[in-house]
PDB file of C-alpha atoms in Angstrom:
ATOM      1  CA  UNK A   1      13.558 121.726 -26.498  1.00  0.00           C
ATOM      2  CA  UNK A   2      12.755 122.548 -22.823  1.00  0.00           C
ATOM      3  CA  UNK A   3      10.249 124.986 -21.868  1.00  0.00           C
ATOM      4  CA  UNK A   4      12.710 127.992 -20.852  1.00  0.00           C
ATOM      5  CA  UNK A   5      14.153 128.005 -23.968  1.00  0.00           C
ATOM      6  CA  UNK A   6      10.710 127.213 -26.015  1.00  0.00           C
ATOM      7  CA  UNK A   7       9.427 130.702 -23.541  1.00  0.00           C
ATOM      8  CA  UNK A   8      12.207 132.556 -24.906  1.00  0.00           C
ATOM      9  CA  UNK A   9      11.176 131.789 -28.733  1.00  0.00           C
ATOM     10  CA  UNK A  10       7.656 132.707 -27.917  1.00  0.00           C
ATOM     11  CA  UNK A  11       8.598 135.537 -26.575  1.00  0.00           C
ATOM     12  CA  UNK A  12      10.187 136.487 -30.013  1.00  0.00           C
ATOM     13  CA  UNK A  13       7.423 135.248 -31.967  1.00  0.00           C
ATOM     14  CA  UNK A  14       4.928 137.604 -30.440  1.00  0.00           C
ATOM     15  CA  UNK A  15       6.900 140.738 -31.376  1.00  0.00           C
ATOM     16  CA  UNK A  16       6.670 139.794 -34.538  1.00  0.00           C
ATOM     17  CA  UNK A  17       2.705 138.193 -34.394  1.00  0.00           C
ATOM     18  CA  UNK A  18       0.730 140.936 -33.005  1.00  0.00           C
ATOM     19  CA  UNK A  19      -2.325 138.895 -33.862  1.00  0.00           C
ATOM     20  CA  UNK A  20      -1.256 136.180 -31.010  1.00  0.00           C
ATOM     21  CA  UNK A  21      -0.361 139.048 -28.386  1.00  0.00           C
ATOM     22  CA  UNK A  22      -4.261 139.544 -27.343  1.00  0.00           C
ATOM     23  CA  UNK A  23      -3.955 135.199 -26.081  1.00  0.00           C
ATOM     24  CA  UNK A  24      -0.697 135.515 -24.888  1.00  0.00           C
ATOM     25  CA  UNK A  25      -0.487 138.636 -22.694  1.00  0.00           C
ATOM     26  CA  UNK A  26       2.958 138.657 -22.137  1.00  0.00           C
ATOM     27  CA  UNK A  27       3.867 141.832 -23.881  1.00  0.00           C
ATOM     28  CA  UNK A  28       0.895 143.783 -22.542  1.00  0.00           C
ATOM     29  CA  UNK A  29       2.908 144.848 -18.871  1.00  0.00           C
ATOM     30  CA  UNK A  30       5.814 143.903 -17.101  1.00  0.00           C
ATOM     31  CA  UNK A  31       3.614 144.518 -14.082  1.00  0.00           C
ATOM     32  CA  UNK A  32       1.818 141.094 -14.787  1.00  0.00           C
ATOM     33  CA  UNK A  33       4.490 139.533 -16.783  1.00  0.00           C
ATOM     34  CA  UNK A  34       6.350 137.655 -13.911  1.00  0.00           C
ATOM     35  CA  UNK A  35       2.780 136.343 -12.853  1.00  0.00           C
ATOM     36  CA  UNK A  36       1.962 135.127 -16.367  1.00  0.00           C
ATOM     37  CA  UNK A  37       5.687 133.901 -17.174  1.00  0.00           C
ATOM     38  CA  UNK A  38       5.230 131.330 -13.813  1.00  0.00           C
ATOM     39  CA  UNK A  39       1.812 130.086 -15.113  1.00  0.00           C
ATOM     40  CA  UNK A  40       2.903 129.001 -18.123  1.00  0.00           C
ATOM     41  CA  UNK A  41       6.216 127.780 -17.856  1.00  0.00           C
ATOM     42  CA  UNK A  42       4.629 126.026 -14.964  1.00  0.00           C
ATOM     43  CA  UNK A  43       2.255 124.141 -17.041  1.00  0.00           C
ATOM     44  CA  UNK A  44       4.569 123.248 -20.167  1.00  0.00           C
ATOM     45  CA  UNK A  45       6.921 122.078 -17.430  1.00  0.00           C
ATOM     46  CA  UNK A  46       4.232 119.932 -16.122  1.00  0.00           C
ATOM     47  CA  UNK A  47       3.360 118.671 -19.603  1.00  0.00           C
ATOM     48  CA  UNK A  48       6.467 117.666 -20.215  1.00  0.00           C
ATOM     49  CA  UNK A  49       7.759 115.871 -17.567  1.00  0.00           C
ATOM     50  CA  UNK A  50       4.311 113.813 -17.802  1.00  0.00           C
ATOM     51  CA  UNK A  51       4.657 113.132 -21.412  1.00  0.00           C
ATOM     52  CA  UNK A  52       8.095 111.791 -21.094  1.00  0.00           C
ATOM     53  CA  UNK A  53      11.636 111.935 -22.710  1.00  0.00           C
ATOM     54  CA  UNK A  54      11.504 108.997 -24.828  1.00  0.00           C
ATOM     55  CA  UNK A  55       9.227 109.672 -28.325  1.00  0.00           C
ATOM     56  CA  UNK A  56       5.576 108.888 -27.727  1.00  0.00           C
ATOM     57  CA  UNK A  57       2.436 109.363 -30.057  1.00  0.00           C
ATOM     58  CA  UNK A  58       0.364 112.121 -28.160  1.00  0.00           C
ATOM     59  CA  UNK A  59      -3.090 113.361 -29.262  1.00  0.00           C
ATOM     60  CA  UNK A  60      -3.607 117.505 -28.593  1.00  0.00           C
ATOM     61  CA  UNK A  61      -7.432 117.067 -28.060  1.00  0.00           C
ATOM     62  CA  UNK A  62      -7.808 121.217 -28.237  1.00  0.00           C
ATOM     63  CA  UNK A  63      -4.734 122.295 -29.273  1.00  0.00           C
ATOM     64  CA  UNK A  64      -6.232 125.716 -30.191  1.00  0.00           C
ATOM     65  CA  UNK A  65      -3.326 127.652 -31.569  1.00  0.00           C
ATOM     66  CA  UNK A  66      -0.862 124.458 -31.501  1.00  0.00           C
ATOM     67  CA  UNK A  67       1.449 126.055 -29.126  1.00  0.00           C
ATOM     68  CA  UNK A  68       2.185 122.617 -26.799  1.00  0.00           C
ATOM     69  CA  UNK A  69       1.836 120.989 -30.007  1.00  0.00           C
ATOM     70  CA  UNK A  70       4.367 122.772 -31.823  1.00  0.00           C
ATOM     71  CA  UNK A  71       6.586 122.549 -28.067  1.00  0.00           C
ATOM     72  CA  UNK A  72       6.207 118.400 -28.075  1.00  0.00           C
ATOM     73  CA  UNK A  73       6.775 117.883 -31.603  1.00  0.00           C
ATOM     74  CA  UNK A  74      10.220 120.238 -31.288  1.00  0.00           C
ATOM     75  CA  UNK A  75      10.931 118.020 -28.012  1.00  0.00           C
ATOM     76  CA  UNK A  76      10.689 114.430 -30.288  1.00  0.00           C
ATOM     77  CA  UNK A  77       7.165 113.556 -30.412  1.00  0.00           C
ATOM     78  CA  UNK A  78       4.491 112.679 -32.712  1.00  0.00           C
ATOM     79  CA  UNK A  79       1.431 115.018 -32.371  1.00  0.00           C
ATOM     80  CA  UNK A  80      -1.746 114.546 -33.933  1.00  0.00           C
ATOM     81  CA  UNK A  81      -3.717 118.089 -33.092  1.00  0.00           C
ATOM     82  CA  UNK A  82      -7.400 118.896 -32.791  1.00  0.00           C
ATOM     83  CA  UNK A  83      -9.358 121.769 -32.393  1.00  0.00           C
ATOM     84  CA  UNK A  84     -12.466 123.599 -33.435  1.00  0.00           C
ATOM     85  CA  UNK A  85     -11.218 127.325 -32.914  1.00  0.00           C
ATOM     86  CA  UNK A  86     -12.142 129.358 -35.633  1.00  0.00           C
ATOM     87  CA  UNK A  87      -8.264 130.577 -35.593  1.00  0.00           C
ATOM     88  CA  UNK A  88      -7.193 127.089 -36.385  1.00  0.00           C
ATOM     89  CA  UNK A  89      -5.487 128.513 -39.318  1.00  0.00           C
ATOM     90  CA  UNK A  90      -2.848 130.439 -38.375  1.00  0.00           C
ATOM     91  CA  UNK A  91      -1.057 127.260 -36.993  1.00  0.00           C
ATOM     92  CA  UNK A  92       0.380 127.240 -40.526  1.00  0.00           C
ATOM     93  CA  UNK A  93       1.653 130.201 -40.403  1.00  0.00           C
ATOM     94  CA  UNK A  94       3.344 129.239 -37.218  1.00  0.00           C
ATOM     95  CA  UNK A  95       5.040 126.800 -38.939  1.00  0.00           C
ATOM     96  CA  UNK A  96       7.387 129.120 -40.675  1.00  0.00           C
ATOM     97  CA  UNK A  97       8.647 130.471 -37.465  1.00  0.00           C
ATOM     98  CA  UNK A  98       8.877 127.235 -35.128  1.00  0.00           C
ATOM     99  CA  UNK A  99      10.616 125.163 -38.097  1.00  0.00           C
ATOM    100  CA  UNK A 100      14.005 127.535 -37.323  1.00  0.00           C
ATOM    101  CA  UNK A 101      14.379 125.324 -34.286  1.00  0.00           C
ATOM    102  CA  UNK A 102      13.840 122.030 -35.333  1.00  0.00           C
ATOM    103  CA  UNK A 103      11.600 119.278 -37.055  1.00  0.00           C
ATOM    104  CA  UNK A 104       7.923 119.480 -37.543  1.00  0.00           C
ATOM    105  CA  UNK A 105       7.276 117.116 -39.805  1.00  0.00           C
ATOM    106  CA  UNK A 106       5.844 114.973 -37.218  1.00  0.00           C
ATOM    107  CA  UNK A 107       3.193 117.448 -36.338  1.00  0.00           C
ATOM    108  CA  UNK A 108      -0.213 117.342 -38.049  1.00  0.00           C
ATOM    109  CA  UNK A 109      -3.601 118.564 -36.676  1.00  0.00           C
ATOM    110  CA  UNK A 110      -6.962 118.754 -37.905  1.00  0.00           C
ATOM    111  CA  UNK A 111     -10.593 121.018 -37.759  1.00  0.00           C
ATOM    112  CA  UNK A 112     -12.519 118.497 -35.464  1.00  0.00           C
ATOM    113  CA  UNK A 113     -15.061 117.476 -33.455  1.00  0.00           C
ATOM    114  CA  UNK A 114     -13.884 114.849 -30.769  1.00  0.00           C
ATOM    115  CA  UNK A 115     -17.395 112.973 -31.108  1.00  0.00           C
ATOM    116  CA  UNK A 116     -16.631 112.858 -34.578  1.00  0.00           C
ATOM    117  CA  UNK A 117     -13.084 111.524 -34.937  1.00  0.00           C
ATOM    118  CA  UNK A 118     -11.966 108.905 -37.020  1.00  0.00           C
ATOM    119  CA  UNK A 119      -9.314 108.206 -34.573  1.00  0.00           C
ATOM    120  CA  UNK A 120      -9.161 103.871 -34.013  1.00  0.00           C
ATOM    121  CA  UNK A 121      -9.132 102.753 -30.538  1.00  0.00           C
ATOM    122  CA  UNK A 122      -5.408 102.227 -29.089  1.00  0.00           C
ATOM    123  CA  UNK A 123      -3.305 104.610 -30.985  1.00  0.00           C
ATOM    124  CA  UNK A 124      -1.627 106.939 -28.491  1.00  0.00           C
ATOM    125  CA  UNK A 125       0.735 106.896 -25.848  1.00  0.00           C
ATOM    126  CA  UNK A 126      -0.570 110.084 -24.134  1.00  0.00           C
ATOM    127  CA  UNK A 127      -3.430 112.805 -24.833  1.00  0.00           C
ATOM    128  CA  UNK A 128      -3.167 116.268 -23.976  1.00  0.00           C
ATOM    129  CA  UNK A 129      -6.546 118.128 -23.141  1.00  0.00           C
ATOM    130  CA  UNK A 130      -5.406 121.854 -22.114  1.00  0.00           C
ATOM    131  CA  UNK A 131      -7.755 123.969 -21.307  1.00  0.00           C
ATOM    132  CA  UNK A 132     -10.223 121.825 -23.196  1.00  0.00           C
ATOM    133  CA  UNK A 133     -11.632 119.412 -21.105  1.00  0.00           C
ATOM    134  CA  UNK A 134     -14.264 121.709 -19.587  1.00  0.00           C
ATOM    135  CA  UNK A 135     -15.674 122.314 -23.488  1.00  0.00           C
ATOM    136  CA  UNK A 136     -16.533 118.596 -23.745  1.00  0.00           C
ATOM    137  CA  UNK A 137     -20.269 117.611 -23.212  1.00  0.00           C
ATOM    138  CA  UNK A 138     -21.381 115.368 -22.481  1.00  0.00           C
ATOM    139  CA  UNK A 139     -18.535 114.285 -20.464  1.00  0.00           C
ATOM    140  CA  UNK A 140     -19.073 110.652 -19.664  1.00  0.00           C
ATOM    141  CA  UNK A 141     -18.723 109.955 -23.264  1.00  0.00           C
ATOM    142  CA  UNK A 142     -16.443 112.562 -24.353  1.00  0.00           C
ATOM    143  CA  UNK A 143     -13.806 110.568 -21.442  1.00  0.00           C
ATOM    144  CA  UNK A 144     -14.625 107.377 -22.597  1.00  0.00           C
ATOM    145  CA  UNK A 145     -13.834 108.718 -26.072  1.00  0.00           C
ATOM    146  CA  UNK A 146     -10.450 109.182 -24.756  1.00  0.00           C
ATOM    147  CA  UNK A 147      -9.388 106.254 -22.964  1.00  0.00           C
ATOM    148  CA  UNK A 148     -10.570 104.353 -25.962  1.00  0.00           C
ATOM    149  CA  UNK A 149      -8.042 106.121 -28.122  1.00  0.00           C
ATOM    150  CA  UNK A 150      -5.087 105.285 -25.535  1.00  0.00           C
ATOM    151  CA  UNK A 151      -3.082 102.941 -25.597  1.00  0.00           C
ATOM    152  CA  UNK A 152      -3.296  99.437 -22.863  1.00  0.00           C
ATOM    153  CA  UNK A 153      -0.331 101.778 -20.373  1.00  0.00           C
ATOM    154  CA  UNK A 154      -1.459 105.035 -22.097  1.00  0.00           C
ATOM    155  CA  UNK A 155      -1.992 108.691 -19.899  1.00  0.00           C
ATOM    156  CA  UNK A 156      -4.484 111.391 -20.004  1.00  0.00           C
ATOM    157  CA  UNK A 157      -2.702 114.451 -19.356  1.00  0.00           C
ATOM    158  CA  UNK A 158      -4.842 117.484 -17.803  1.00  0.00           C
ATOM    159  CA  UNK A 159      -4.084 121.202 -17.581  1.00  0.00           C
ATOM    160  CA  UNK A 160      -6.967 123.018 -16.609  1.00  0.00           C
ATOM    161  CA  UNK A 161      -8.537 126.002 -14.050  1.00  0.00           C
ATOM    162  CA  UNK A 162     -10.002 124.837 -10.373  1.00  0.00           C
ATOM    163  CA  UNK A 163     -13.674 125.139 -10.480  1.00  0.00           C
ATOM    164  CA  UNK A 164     -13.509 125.853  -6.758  1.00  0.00           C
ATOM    165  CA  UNK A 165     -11.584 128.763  -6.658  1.00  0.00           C
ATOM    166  CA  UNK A 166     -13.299 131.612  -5.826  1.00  0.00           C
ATOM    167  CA  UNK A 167     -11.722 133.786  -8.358  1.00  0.00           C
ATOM    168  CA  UNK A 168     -12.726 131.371 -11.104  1.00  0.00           C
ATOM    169  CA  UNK A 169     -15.944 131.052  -9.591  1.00  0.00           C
ATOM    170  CA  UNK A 170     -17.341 134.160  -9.112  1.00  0.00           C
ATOM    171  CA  UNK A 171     -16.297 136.041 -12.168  1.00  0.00           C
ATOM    172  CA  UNK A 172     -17.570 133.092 -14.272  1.00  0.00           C
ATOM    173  CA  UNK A 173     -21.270 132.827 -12.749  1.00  0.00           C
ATOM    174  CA  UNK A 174     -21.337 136.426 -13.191  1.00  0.00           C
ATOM    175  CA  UNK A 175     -20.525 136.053 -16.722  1.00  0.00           C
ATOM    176  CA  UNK A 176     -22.617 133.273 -18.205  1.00  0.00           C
ATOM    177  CA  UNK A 177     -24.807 132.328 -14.776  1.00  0.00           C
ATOM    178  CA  UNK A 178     -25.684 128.299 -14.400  1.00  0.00           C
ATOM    179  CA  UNK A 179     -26.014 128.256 -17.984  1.00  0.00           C
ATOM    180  CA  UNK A 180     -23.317 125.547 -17.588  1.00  0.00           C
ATOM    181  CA  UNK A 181     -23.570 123.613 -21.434  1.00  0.00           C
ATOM    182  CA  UNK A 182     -25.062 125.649 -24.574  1.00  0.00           C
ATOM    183  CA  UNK A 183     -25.354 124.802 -28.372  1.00  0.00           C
ATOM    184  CA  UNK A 184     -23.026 126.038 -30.846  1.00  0.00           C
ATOM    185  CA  UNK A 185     -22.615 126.370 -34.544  1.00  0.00           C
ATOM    186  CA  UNK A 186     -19.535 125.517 -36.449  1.00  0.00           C
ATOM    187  CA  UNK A 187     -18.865 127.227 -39.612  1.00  0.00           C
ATOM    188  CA  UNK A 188     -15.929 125.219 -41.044  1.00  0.00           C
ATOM    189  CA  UNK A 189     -18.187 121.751 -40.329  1.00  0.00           C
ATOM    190  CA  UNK A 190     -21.172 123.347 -41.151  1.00  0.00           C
ATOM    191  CA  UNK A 191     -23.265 122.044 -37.983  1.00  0.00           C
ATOM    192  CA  UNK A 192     -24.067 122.756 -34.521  1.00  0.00           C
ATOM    193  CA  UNK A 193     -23.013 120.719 -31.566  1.00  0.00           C
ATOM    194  CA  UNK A 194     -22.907 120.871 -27.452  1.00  0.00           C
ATOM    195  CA  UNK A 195     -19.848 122.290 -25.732  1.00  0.00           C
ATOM    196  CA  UNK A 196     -19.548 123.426 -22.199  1.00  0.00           C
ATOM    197  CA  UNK A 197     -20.058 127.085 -21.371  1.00  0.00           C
ATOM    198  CA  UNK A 198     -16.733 127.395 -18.926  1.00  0.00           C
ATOM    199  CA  UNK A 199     -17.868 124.603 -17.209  1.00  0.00           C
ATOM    200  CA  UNK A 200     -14.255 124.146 -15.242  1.00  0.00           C
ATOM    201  CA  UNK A 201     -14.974 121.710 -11.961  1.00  0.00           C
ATOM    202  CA  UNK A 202     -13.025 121.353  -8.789  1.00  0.00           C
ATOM    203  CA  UNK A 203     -10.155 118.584  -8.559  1.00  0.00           C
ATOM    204  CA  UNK A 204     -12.558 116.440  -6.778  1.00  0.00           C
ATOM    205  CA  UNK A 205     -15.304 116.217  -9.232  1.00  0.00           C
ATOM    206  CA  UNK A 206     -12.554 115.525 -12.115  1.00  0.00           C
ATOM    207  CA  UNK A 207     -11.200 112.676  -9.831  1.00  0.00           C
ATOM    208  CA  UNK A 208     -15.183 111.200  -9.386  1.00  0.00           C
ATOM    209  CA  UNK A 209     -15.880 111.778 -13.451  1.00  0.00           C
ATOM    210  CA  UNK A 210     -13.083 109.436 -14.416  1.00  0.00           C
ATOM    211  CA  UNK A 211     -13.325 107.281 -12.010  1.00  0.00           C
ATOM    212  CA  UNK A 212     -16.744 106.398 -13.085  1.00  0.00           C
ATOM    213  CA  UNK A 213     -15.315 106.301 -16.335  1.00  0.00           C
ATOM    214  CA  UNK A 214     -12.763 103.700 -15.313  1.00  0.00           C
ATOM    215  CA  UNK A 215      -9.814 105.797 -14.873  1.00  0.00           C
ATOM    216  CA  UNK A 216      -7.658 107.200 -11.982  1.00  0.00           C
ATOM    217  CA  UNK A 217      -5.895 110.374 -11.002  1.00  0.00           C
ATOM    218  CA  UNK A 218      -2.540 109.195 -10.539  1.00  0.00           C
ATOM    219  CA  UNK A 219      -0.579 112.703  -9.970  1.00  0.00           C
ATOM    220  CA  UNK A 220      -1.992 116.054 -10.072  1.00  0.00           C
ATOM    221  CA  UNK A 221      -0.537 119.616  -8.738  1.00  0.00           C
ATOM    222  CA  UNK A 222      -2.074 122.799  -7.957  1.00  0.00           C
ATOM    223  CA  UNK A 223      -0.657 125.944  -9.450  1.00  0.00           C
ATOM    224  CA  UNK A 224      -0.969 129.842  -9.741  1.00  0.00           C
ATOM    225  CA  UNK A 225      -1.797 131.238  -6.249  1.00  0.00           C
ATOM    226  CA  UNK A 226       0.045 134.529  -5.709  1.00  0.00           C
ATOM    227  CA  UNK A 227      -1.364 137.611  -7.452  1.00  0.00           C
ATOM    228  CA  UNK A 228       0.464 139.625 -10.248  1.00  0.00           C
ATOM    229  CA  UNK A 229       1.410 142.296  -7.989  1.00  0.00           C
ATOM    230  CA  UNK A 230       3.272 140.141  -5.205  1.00  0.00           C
ATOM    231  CA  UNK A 231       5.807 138.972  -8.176  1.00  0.00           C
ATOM    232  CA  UNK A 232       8.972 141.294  -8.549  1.00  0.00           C
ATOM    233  CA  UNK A 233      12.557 140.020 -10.340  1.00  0.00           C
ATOM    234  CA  UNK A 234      13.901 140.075  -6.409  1.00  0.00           C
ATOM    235  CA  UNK A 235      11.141 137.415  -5.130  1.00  0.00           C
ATOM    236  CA  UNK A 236      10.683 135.012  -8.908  1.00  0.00           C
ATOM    237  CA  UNK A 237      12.580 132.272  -7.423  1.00  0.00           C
ATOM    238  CA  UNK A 238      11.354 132.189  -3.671  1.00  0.00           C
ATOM    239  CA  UNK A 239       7.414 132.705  -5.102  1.00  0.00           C
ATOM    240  CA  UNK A 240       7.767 129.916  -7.698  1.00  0.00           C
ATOM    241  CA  UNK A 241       9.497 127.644  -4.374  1.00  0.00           C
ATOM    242  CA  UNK A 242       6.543 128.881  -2.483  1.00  0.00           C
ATOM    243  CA  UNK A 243       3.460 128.767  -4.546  1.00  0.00           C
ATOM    244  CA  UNK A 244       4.928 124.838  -5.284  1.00  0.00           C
ATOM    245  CA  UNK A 245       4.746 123.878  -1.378  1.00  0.00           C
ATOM    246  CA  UNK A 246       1.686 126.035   0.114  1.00  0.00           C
ATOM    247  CA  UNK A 247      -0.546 123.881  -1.559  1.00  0.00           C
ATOM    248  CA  UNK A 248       0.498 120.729  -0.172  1.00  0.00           C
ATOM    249  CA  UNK A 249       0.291 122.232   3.616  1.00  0.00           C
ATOM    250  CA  UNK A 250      -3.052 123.957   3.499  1.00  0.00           C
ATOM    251  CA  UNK A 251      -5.806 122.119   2.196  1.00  0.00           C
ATOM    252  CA  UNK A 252      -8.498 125.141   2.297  1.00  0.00           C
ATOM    253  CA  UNK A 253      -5.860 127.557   0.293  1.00  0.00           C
ATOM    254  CA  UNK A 254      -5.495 124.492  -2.416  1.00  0.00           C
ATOM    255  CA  UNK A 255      -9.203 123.985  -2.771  1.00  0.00           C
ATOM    256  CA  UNK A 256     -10.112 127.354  -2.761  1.00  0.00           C
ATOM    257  CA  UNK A 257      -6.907 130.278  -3.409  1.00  0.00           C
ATOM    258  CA  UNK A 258      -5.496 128.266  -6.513  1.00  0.00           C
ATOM    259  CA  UNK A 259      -5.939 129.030  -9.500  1.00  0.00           C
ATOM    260  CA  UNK A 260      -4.870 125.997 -11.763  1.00  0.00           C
ATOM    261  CA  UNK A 261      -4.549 122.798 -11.553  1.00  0.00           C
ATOM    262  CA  UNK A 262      -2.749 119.328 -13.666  1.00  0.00           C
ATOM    263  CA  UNK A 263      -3.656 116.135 -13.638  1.00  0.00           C
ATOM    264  CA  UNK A 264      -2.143 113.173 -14.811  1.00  0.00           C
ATOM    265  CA  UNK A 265      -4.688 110.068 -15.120  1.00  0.00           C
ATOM    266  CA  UNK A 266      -3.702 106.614 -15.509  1.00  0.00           C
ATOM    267  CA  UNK A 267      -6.515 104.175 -18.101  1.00  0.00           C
TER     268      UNK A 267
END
């Protein structure tokens, strides 16, 4: 399974899922579509090629609706996913639709707190935290969590916003302030914990937080810079050339204009 093709099937799925169309905006506009289709293909392409070919064990640490779950297991992995969404459920009824196009069997995942996991120390080849990793608080021990449950040449794998760009930054102070972590109650476990409220963080404060945890950023790219309306079927190809370059010339537009970023970080 590569990701154009795996975009394709998603694509169908949604016409027939209208509950997953409100996450997944792809249907909503073909105004915006282009933008969108980029963003993610450029993050499940990321994924991949950082996850590897050959079969690994990966952990989804916040696999929400299993989507790169469901895409890894298809591609030959082993995926143990976790979440605490309340919509954990319908990655059952996924199942139904993804099993068309290959074997899940090796796909399992789980209502669960990280803090709480029974996983042993040493059992994965890679983790995947997407769009998770600015949930977990407190931090320091939510990373060394992680490392723990790698293996001795295991990877963290990282697909997240940048904290520093200003059009992360200023709609999210507007929406929840500095109230950076909060508490939170859990139905399903029956108990509250401490998450982070949005709390995304520029590339250099990830690179500090595990290097105090005794990691290191080892690759990392910057992604989703152009705006919807600058994308047209004429221009797909040169933008997608383009937004993969600018950042690596202009340090101020990487820091500050892009949107996204992924991380790969070595134990």
């Amino acid at each position: 399974m590569n990701p154009e093709r795996f975009f394709e099937l998603l694509l169908k799925e949604l016409e027939q899922t209208p509950v997953l169309q409100g996450y997944y905006k792809f249907l909503r506009g073909r105004k915006s579509f282009l933008f969108r289709r980029n963003y993610f293909l450029r993050r499940l392409e990321f994924i991949a090629a950082r996850v590897g070919s050959s079969e690994k064990s990966v952990w989804d640490a916040g696999c929400g609706y299993g989507t790169s779950a469901i895409f890894l297991t298809l591609s030959g992995h082993s995926v143990r996913g976790t979440t605490m969404e309340f919509y954990s459920d319908l990655i059952d009824k996924r199942r139904a639709y993804w099993s068309q196009f290959g074997d899940l069997g090796k796909f399992t995942y789980v209502h669960e707190d990280l803090f709480n996991s029974p996983v042993p120390p040493g059992s994965f080849d890679r983790i995947l935290v997407q769009d998770a990793l600015h949930h977990i608080e407190p931090i320091d021990q939510g990373i060394q969590i992680l490392s723990r449950s790698l293996k001795p040449d295991g990877k963290i794998v990282v697909v997240d916003v940048n904290g520093r760009a200003f059009l992360i930054r200023i709609p999210l102070y507007m929406q929840r302030g500095s109230k950076r972590v909060i508490t939170m109650h859990d139905e399903k476990l029956n108990r509250d914990y401490v998450m982070g409220n949005e709390n995304v963080r520029s590339f250099g404060t990830w690179k500090g937080i595990f290097e105090r945890n005794g990691m290191k950023v080892a690759d990392y790219e910057f992604i989703r810079c152009y705006p919807p309306f600058l994308w047209s079927q004429d221009n797909y190809d040169r933008r997608v050339v383009s937004e993969k370059q600018l950042w690596r010339d202009h340090a101020m537009l990487r820091e500050y204009g892009y949107m996204g970023m992924s991380l790969l970080v070595d134990k």
